[in-house]
Amino acid sequence: MHNKTIVITGASSGIGAAAAAALARRGARVVLLARREDELERIAQSIRAQGGAALAFPVDLASEDALNACVEKILAQIPQVDVLINNAGRSIRRAISDSLDRPHDFQRTMDLNYLAAVRLSLKFLPGMLERNAGQIINVSSQSTQLPMPRFAAYVASKSALEGFSRSLAAEMAGSGIAITIVNFPLVRTPMSSATKLYRKLPMLSAEQAADWLVRAVEKRPARISTRMGRAMALSTATLPGIAAQLNGRLMNYAARRLAK
């Protein structure tokens, strides 16, 4: 990936920051996007201090106007973007029964997890189509592969992103542009740490998750997932009712046990 330009969203911490560092070590020029300007610049400076190439563009990706202005700045400095990694995301853990008066939870989750990724893809696709080369990597979750209680807003946004990705992959067939979905299991990041239940469960480290994204760039697969995730997706596809009932009861039981 020497001299490839890779745009990474959510790059100020967690998976995005670790992936930016890992990709830069392999010779890529990384373009970092996130809201927190100070943290973003700290990551960029760390990469440059180790001999890597990094540019920081602070932006609120949930704002369409801010996103459009940011992309204009990027393309004015870097005409060619080889890889887009849509990694930025937010998660809300709340039962639907407790969300009846909170439709804004679904809206703001969709704005960042789905619409921001779609808008960025549409902005960088013209250059990729012109060159008949490029890749879009959309970070999803293992939670889309099995019915997951209390995360309806998050799972819905990631499921929408996967649907977009599959349609885009079909349209890009033969174009030289690869579309990759990455279904991460639990990863120990500031976002996952907000859920107390998850703190007691085994997780990937941010660095291990970053290795998945490096592999996605190197191998350009249609999907990266775990064996468990693939088995979960198969059970959901073949026995949707049973899968929902069993996983709902299992998750509720686990929550009660781990809360003790």
mmCIF file of C-alpha atoms in Angstrom:
data_model
loop_
_atom_site.group_PDB
_atom_site.id
_atom_site.type_symbol
_atom_site.label_atom_id
_atom_site.label_comp_id
_atom_site.label_asym_id
_atom_site.label_seq_id
_atom_site.Cartn_x
_atom_site.Cartn_y
_atom_site.Cartn_z
ATOM 1 C CA MET A 1 0.000 0.000 0.000
ATOM 2 C CA HIS A 2 3.036 2.263 -0.450
ATOM 3 C CA ASN A 3 1.972 5.786 -1.509
ATOM 4 C CA LYS A 4 -1.732 4.970 -1.307
ATOM 5 C CA THR A 5 -3.894 7.742 0.119
ATOM 6 C CA ILE A 6 -6.335 6.373 2.676
ATOM 7 C CA VAL A 7 -9.105 8.422 4.280
ATOM 8 C CA ILE A 8 -10.133 7.157 7.726
ATOM 9 C CA THR A 9 -13.074 8.506 9.704
ATOM 10 C CA GLY A 10 -13.303 8.301 13.467
ATOM 11 C CA ALA A 11 -9.516 8.548 13.554
ATOM 12 C CA SER A 12 -9.044 10.469 16.814
ATOM 13 C CA SER A 13 -9.174 7.365 19.037
ATOM 14 C CA GLY A 14 -9.904 3.649 19.197
ATOM 15 C CA ILE A 15 -9.906 1.568 16.033
ATOM 16 C CA GLY A 16 -9.499 4.554 13.715
ATOM 17 C CA ALA A 17 -6.396 5.890 15.456
ATOM 18 C CA ALA A 18 -4.799 2.435 15.669
ATOM 19 C CA ALA A 19 -5.585 1.703 12.018
ATOM 20 C CA ALA A 20 -4.169 5.051 10.896
ATOM 21 C CA ALA A 21 -0.883 4.297 12.635
ATOM 22 C CA ALA A 22 -0.724 0.749 11.272
ATOM 23 C CA LEU A 23 -1.462 1.825 7.689
ATOM 24 C CA ALA A 24 1.041 4.694 7.863
ATOM 25 C CA ARG A 25 3.755 2.274 9.016
ATOM 26 C CA ARG A 26 3.147 0.321 5.812
ATOM 27 C CA GLY A 27 3.709 3.374 3.643
ATOM 28 C CA ALA A 28 0.214 4.766 3.195
ATOM 29 C CA ARG A 29 -0.551 8.467 3.462
ATOM 30 C CA VAL A 30 -3.433 8.671 5.916
ATOM 31 C CA VAL A 31 -6.058 11.402 5.960
ATOM 32 C CA LEU A 32 -7.670 11.569 9.392
ATOM 33 C CA LEU A 33 -11.248 12.733 9.968
ATOM 34 C CA ALA A 34 -12.984 13.186 13.336
ATOM 35 C CA ARG A 35 -14.656 15.879 15.431
ATOM 36 C CA ARG A 36 -12.047 16.376 18.169
ATOM 37 C CA GLU A 37 -9.419 18.635 16.631
ATOM 38 C CA ASP A 38 -6.865 18.367 19.436
ATOM 39 C CA GLU A 39 -6.968 14.574 19.584
ATOM 40 C CA LEU A 40 -6.932 14.299 15.808
ATOM 41 C CA GLU A 41 -3.848 16.485 15.504
ATOM 42 C CA ARG A 42 -2.157 14.531 18.297
ATOM 43 C CA ILE A 43 -2.617 11.291 16.327
ATOM 44 C CA ALA A 44 -1.352 12.944 13.131
ATOM 45 C CA GLN A 45 1.728 14.328 14.882
ATOM 46 C CA SER A 46 2.473 10.916 16.417
ATOM 47 C CA ILE A 47 2.360 9.312 12.963
ATOM 48 C CA ARG A 48 4.594 11.999 11.465
ATOM 49 C CA ALA A 49 7.061 11.650 14.350
ATOM 50 C CA GLN A 50 7.488 7.993 13.366
ATOM 51 C CA GLY A 51 8.188 8.889 9.745
ATOM 52 C CA GLY A 52 4.671 8.445 8.425
ATOM 53 C CA ALA A 53 2.528 10.797 6.349
ATOM 54 C CA ALA A 54 -0.665 12.059 7.953
ATOM 55 C CA LEU A 55 -3.058 14.954 7.466
ATOM 56 C CA ALA A 56 -5.793 15.911 9.919
ATOM 57 C CA PHE A 57 -9.172 17.360 8.912
ATOM 58 C CA PRO A 58 -11.442 18.030 11.900
ATOM 59 C CA VAL A 59 -15.112 17.738 10.939
ATOM 60 C CA ASP A 60 -18.528 16.910 12.332
ATOM 61 C CA LEU A 61 -19.460 14.129 9.919
ATOM 62 C CA ALA A 62 -23.084 14.166 11.066
ATOM 63 C CA SER A 63 -23.433 17.638 9.504
ATOM 64 C CA GLU A 64 -23.919 17.445 5.737
ATOM 65 C CA ASP A 65 -22.643 20.994 5.205
ATOM 66 C CA ALA A 66 -19.530 20.397 7.315
ATOM 67 C CA LEU A 67 -18.859 17.093 5.550
ATOM 68 C CA ASN A 68 -19.157 18.665 2.099
ATOM 69 C CA ALA A 69 -16.805 21.515 3.043
ATOM 70 C CA CYS A 70 -14.293 19.047 4.470
ATOM 71 C CA VAL A 71 -14.255 16.916 1.320
ATOM 72 C CA GLU A 72 -13.667 20.038 -0.790
ATOM 73 C CA LYS A 73 -10.612 20.855 1.345
ATOM 74 C CA ILE A 74 -9.300 17.304 1.053
ATOM 75 C CA LEU A 75 -9.677 17.128 -2.733
ATOM 76 C CA ALA A 76 -8.087 20.563 -3.122
ATOM 77 C CA GLN A 77 -4.932 19.217 -1.446
ATOM 78 C CA ILE A 78 -5.120 15.547 -2.462
ATOM 79 C CA PRO A 79 -6.735 14.952 -5.855
ATOM 80 C CA GLN A 80 -6.514 11.161 -5.574
ATOM 81 C CA VAL A 81 -8.040 9.134 -2.734
ATOM 82 C CA ASP A 82 -7.357 5.421 -3.133
ATOM 83 C CA VAL A 83 -9.200 4.006 -0.117
ATOM 84 C CA LEU A 84 -12.051 5.301 2.050
ATOM 85 C CA ILE A 85 -12.534 3.645 5.443
ATOM 86 C CA ASN A 86 -15.896 4.590 6.968
ATOM 87 C CA ASN A 87 -15.086 3.767 10.572
ATOM 88 C CA ALA A 88 -16.716 6.578 12.573
ATOM 89 C CA GLY A 89 -19.731 5.534 14.575
ATOM 90 C CA ARG A 90 -21.846 6.000 17.665
ATOM 91 C CA SER A 91 -23.789 3.480 19.678
ATOM 92 C CA ILE A 92 -26.811 3.886 21.938
ATOM 93 C CA ARG A 93 -27.786 1.105 24.349
ATOM 94 C CA ARG A 94 -31.442 1.553 25.203
ATOM 95 C CA ALA A 95 -34.463 -0.734 24.987
ATOM 96 C CA ILE A 96 -37.058 0.237 22.412
ATOM 97 C CA SER A 97 -39.662 0.327 25.188
ATOM 98 C CA ASP A 98 -37.565 3.075 26.805
ATOM 99 C CA SER A 99 -37.166 4.932 23.491
ATOM 100 C CA LEU A 100 -40.798 5.604 22.635
ATOM 101 C CA ASP A 101 -40.318 9.350 23.103
ATOM 102 C CA ARG A 102 -36.737 9.419 21.765
ATOM 103 C CA PRO A 103 -36.851 9.186 17.953
ATOM 104 C CA HIS A 104 -33.870 11.578 17.919
ATOM 105 C CA ASP A 105 -31.700 8.695 19.171
ATOM 106 C CA PHE A 106 -32.374 6.855 15.925
ATOM 107 C CA GLN A 107 -31.902 9.994 13.838
ATOM 108 C CA ARG A 108 -28.495 10.963 15.216
ATOM 109 C CA THR A 109 -27.236 7.394 15.061
ATOM 110 C CA MET A 110 -28.331 7.114 11.445
ATOM 111 C CA ASP A 111 -26.792 10.509 10.594
ATOM 112 C CA LEU A 112 -23.304 9.376 11.580
ATOM 113 C CA ASN A 113 -23.251 5.609 11.112
ATOM 114 C CA TYR A 114 -25.105 5.505 7.802
ATOM 115 C CA LEU A 115 -25.645 8.837 6.074
ATOM 116 C CA ALA A 116 -22.127 10.177 6.703
ATOM 117 C CA ALA A 117 -20.642 7.007 5.211
ATOM 118 C CA VAL A 118 -22.940 7.203 2.191
ATOM 119 C CA ARG A 119 -22.165 10.886 1.610
ATOM 120 C CA LEU A 120 -18.418 10.319 1.790
ATOM 121 C CA SER A 121 -18.688 7.356 -0.557
ATOM 122 C CA LEU A 122 -20.603 9.438 -3.090
ATOM 123 C CA LYS A 123 -18.018 12.225 -2.831
ATOM 124 C CA PHE A 124 -14.952 10.013 -3.397
ATOM 125 C CA LEU A 125 -16.466 7.593 -5.921
ATOM 126 C CA PRO A 126 -16.148 9.905 -8.967
ATOM 127 C CA GLY A 127 -12.339 9.931 -8.712
ATOM 128 C CA MET A 128 -12.257 6.158 -8.253
ATOM 129 C CA LEU A 129 -14.533 5.628 -11.247
ATOM 130 C CA GLU A 130 -12.367 7.896 -13.357
ATOM 131 C CA ARG A 131 -9.289 5.796 -12.523
ATOM 132 C CA ASN A 132 -11.106 2.430 -12.483
ATOM 133 C CA ALA A 133 -9.446 1.765 -9.144
ATOM 134 C CA GLY A 134 -10.170 2.235 -5.474
ATOM 135 C CA GLN A 135 -11.771 0.729 -2.413
ATOM 136 C CA ILE A 136 -14.462 1.619 0.106
ATOM 137 C CA ILE A 137 -14.325 -0.194 3.449
ATOM 138 C CA ASN A 138 -17.442 0.097 5.591
ATOM 139 C CA VAL A 139 -17.048 -0.843 9.234
ATOM 140 C CA SER A 140 -20.025 -2.755 10.558
ATOM 141 C CA SER A 141 -20.607 -5.024 13.516
ATOM 142 C CA GLN A 142 -21.200 -8.643 14.434
ATOM 143 C CA SER A 143 -24.438 -7.366 15.997
ATOM 144 C CA THR A 144 -25.995 -7.157 12.511
ATOM 145 C CA GLN A 145 -25.582 -10.921 12.141
ATOM 146 C CA LEU A 146 -27.887 -11.924 15.014
ATOM 147 C CA PRO A 147 -30.921 -10.185 16.547
ATOM 148 C CA MET A 148 -29.549 -7.961 19.297
ATOM 149 C CA PRO A 149 -31.768 -6.482 22.042
ATOM 150 C CA ARG A 150 -31.285 -2.917 23.333
ATOM 151 C CA PHE A 151 -29.236 -1.741 20.346
ATOM 152 C CA ALA A 152 -31.972 -1.123 17.778
ATOM 153 C CA ALA A 153 -30.679 2.304 16.696
ATOM 154 C CA TYR A 154 -27.105 1.094 16.253
ATOM 155 C CA VAL A 155 -27.967 -2.202 14.561
ATOM 156 C CA ALA A 156 -30.432 -0.500 12.220
ATOM 157 C CA SER A 157 -27.824 2.034 11.110
ATOM 158 C CA LYS A 158 -25.185 -0.640 10.499
ATOM 159 C CA SER A 159 -27.694 -2.856 8.697
ATOM 160 C CA ALA A 160 -28.538 0.056 6.414
ATOM 161 C CA LEU A 161 -24.819 0.559 5.742
ATOM 162 C CA GLU A 162 -24.440 -3.118 4.841
ATOM 163 C CA GLY A 163 -27.400 -2.934 2.461
ATOM 164 C CA PHE A 164 -25.856 0.085 0.753
ATOM 165 C CA SER A 165 -22.504 -1.713 0.573
ATOM 166 C CA ARG A 166 -23.968 -4.824 -1.068
ATOM 167 C CA SER A 167 -25.803 -2.801 -3.710
ATOM 168 C CA LEU A 168 -22.727 -0.688 -4.357
ATOM 169 C CA ALA A 169 -20.558 -3.809 -4.696
ATOM 170 C CA ALA A 170 -22.963 -5.207 -7.295
ATOM 171 C CA GLU A 171 -22.878 -1.964 -9.268
ATOM 172 C CA MET A 172 -19.085 -1.732 -9.093
ATOM 173 C CA ALA A 173 -18.552 -5.265 -10.420
ATOM 174 C CA GLY A 174 -15.779 -5.190 -13.026
ATOM 175 C CA SER A 175 -14.920 -1.554 -12.309
ATOM 176 C CA GLY A 176 -11.714 -2.138 -10.346
ATOM 177 C CA ILE A 177 -13.355 -0.692 -7.224
ATOM 178 C CA ALA A 178 -13.651 -3.039 -4.243
ATOM 179 C CA ILE A 179 -16.309 -2.749 -1.544
ATOM 180 C CA THR A 180 -15.512 -4.393 1.796
ATOM 181 C CA ILE A 181 -17.745 -4.888 4.837
ATOM 182 C CA VAL A 182 -15.985 -5.501 8.155
ATOM 183 C CA ASN A 183 -18.111 -7.137 10.854
ATOM 184 C CA PHE A 184 -16.172 -6.489 14.039
ATOM 185 C CA PRO A 185 -16.930 -8.422 17.199
ATOM 186 C CA LEU A 186 -16.662 -6.470 20.453
ATOM 187 C CA VAL A 187 -13.622 -4.160 20.450
ATOM 188 C CA ARG A 188 -12.295 -2.457 23.582
ATOM 189 C CA THR A 189 -12.697 1.230 22.740
ATOM 190 C CA PRO A 190 -14.126 4.285 24.517
ATOM 191 C CA MET A 191 -17.466 3.596 22.792
ATOM 192 C CA SER A 192 -17.775 -0.013 23.981
ATOM 193 C CA SER A 193 -16.499 0.859 27.456
ATOM 194 C CA ALA A 194 -19.568 3.023 28.004
ATOM 195 C CA THR A 195 -21.621 -0.182 28.368
ATOM 196 C CA LYS A 196 -20.821 -1.695 31.776
ATOM 197 C CA LEU A 197 -21.923 -5.165 30.662
ATOM 198 C CA TYR A 198 -19.246 -5.222 27.951
ATOM 199 C CA ARG A 199 -16.391 -4.474 30.355
ATOM 200 C CA LYS A 200 -16.576 -8.065 31.642
ATOM 201 C CA LEU A 201 -16.608 -9.692 28.212
ATOM 202 C CA PRO A 202 -13.638 -10.700 26.009
ATOM 203 C CA MET A 203 -12.902 -8.162 23.292
ATOM 204 C CA LEU A 204 -10.426 -7.394 20.556
ATOM 205 C CA SER A 205 -7.974 -4.636 21.322
ATOM 206 C CA ALA A 206 -7.997 -1.563 19.088
ATOM 207 C CA GLU A 207 -4.676 -2.744 17.640
ATOM 208 C CA GLN A 208 -6.097 -6.169 16.790
ATOM 209 C CA ALA A 209 -9.068 -4.512 15.123
ATOM 210 C CA ALA A 210 -6.676 -2.262 13.192
ATOM 211 C CA ASP A 211 -5.009 -5.389 11.811
ATOM 212 C CA TRP A 212 -8.379 -6.375 10.328
ATOM 213 C CA LEU A 213 -8.503 -3.064 8.445
ATOM 214 C CA VAL A 214 -4.934 -3.501 7.233
ATOM 215 C CA ARG A 215 -5.944 -6.940 5.925
ATOM 216 C CA ALA A 216 -9.000 -5.401 4.266
ATOM 217 C CA VAL A 217 -6.783 -2.966 2.336
ATOM 218 C CA GLU A 218 -4.235 -5.642 1.432
ATOM 219 C CA LYS A 219 -6.651 -8.432 0.398
ATOM 220 C CA ARG A 220 -9.733 -6.404 -0.720
ATOM 221 C CA PRO A 221 -12.266 -9.092 0.332
ATOM 222 C CA ALA A 222 -16.026 -8.582 0.127
ATOM 223 C CA ARG A 223 -16.372 -9.188 3.863
ATOM 224 C CA ILE A 224 -14.269 -9.836 6.946
ATOM 225 C CA SER A 225 -16.016 -11.525 9.856
ATOM 226 C CA THR A 226 -15.471 -14.149 12.537
ATOM 227 C CA ARG A 227 -16.535 -17.778 12.256
ATOM 228 C CA MET A 228 -19.034 -17.111 15.011
ATOM 229 C CA GLY A 229 -20.400 -14.137 13.130
ATOM 230 C CA ARG A 230 -20.879 -16.211 9.985
ATOM 231 C CA ALA A 231 -22.610 -18.929 11.995
ATOM 232 C CA MET A 232 -24.839 -16.300 13.615
ATOM 233 C CA ALA A 233 -25.750 -14.870 10.210
ATOM 234 C CA LEU A 234 -26.625 -18.353 8.929
ATOM 235 C CA SER A 235 -28.838 -19.092 11.933
ATOM 236 C CA THR A 236 -30.609 -15.755 11.531
ATOM 237 C CA ALA A 237 -31.208 -16.375 7.821
ATOM 238 C CA THR A 238 -32.496 -19.945 8.226
ATOM 239 C CA LEU A 239 -34.299 -19.726 11.590
ATOM 240 C CA PRO A 240 -35.075 -16.036 12.150
ATOM 241 C CA GLY A 241 -37.796 -16.485 14.763
ATOM 242 C CA ILE A 242 -35.877 -18.987 16.850
ATOM 243 C CA ALA A 243 -32.659 -16.975 16.577
ATOM 244 C CA ALA A 244 -34.401 -13.837 17.871
ATOM 245 C CA GLN A 245 -36.027 -15.636 20.782
ATOM 246 C CA LEU A 246 -32.924 -17.531 21.864
ATOM 247 C CA ASN A 247 -30.537 -14.612 21.602
ATOM 248 C CA GLY A 248 -32.939 -12.262 23.357
ATOM 249 C CA ARG A 249 -33.280 -14.631 26.300
ATOM 250 C CA LEU A 250 -29.548 -15.356 26.370
ATOM 251 C CA MET A 251 -28.615 -11.668 26.371
ATOM 252 C CA ASN A 252 -31.127 -10.897 29.120
ATOM 253 C CA TYR A 253 -29.773 -13.773 31.229
ATOM 254 C CA ALA A 254 -26.173 -12.677 30.658
ATOM 255 C CA ALA A 255 -27.015 -9.106 31.624
ATOM 256 C CA ARG A 256 -28.558 -10.261 34.905
ATOM 257 C CA ARG A 257 -25.598 -12.546 35.718
ATOM 258 C CA LEU A 258 -22.902 -10.004 34.918
ATOM 259 C CA ALA A 259 -24.734 -7.284 36.817
ATOM 260 C CA LYS A 260 -24.319 -9.233 40.070
#
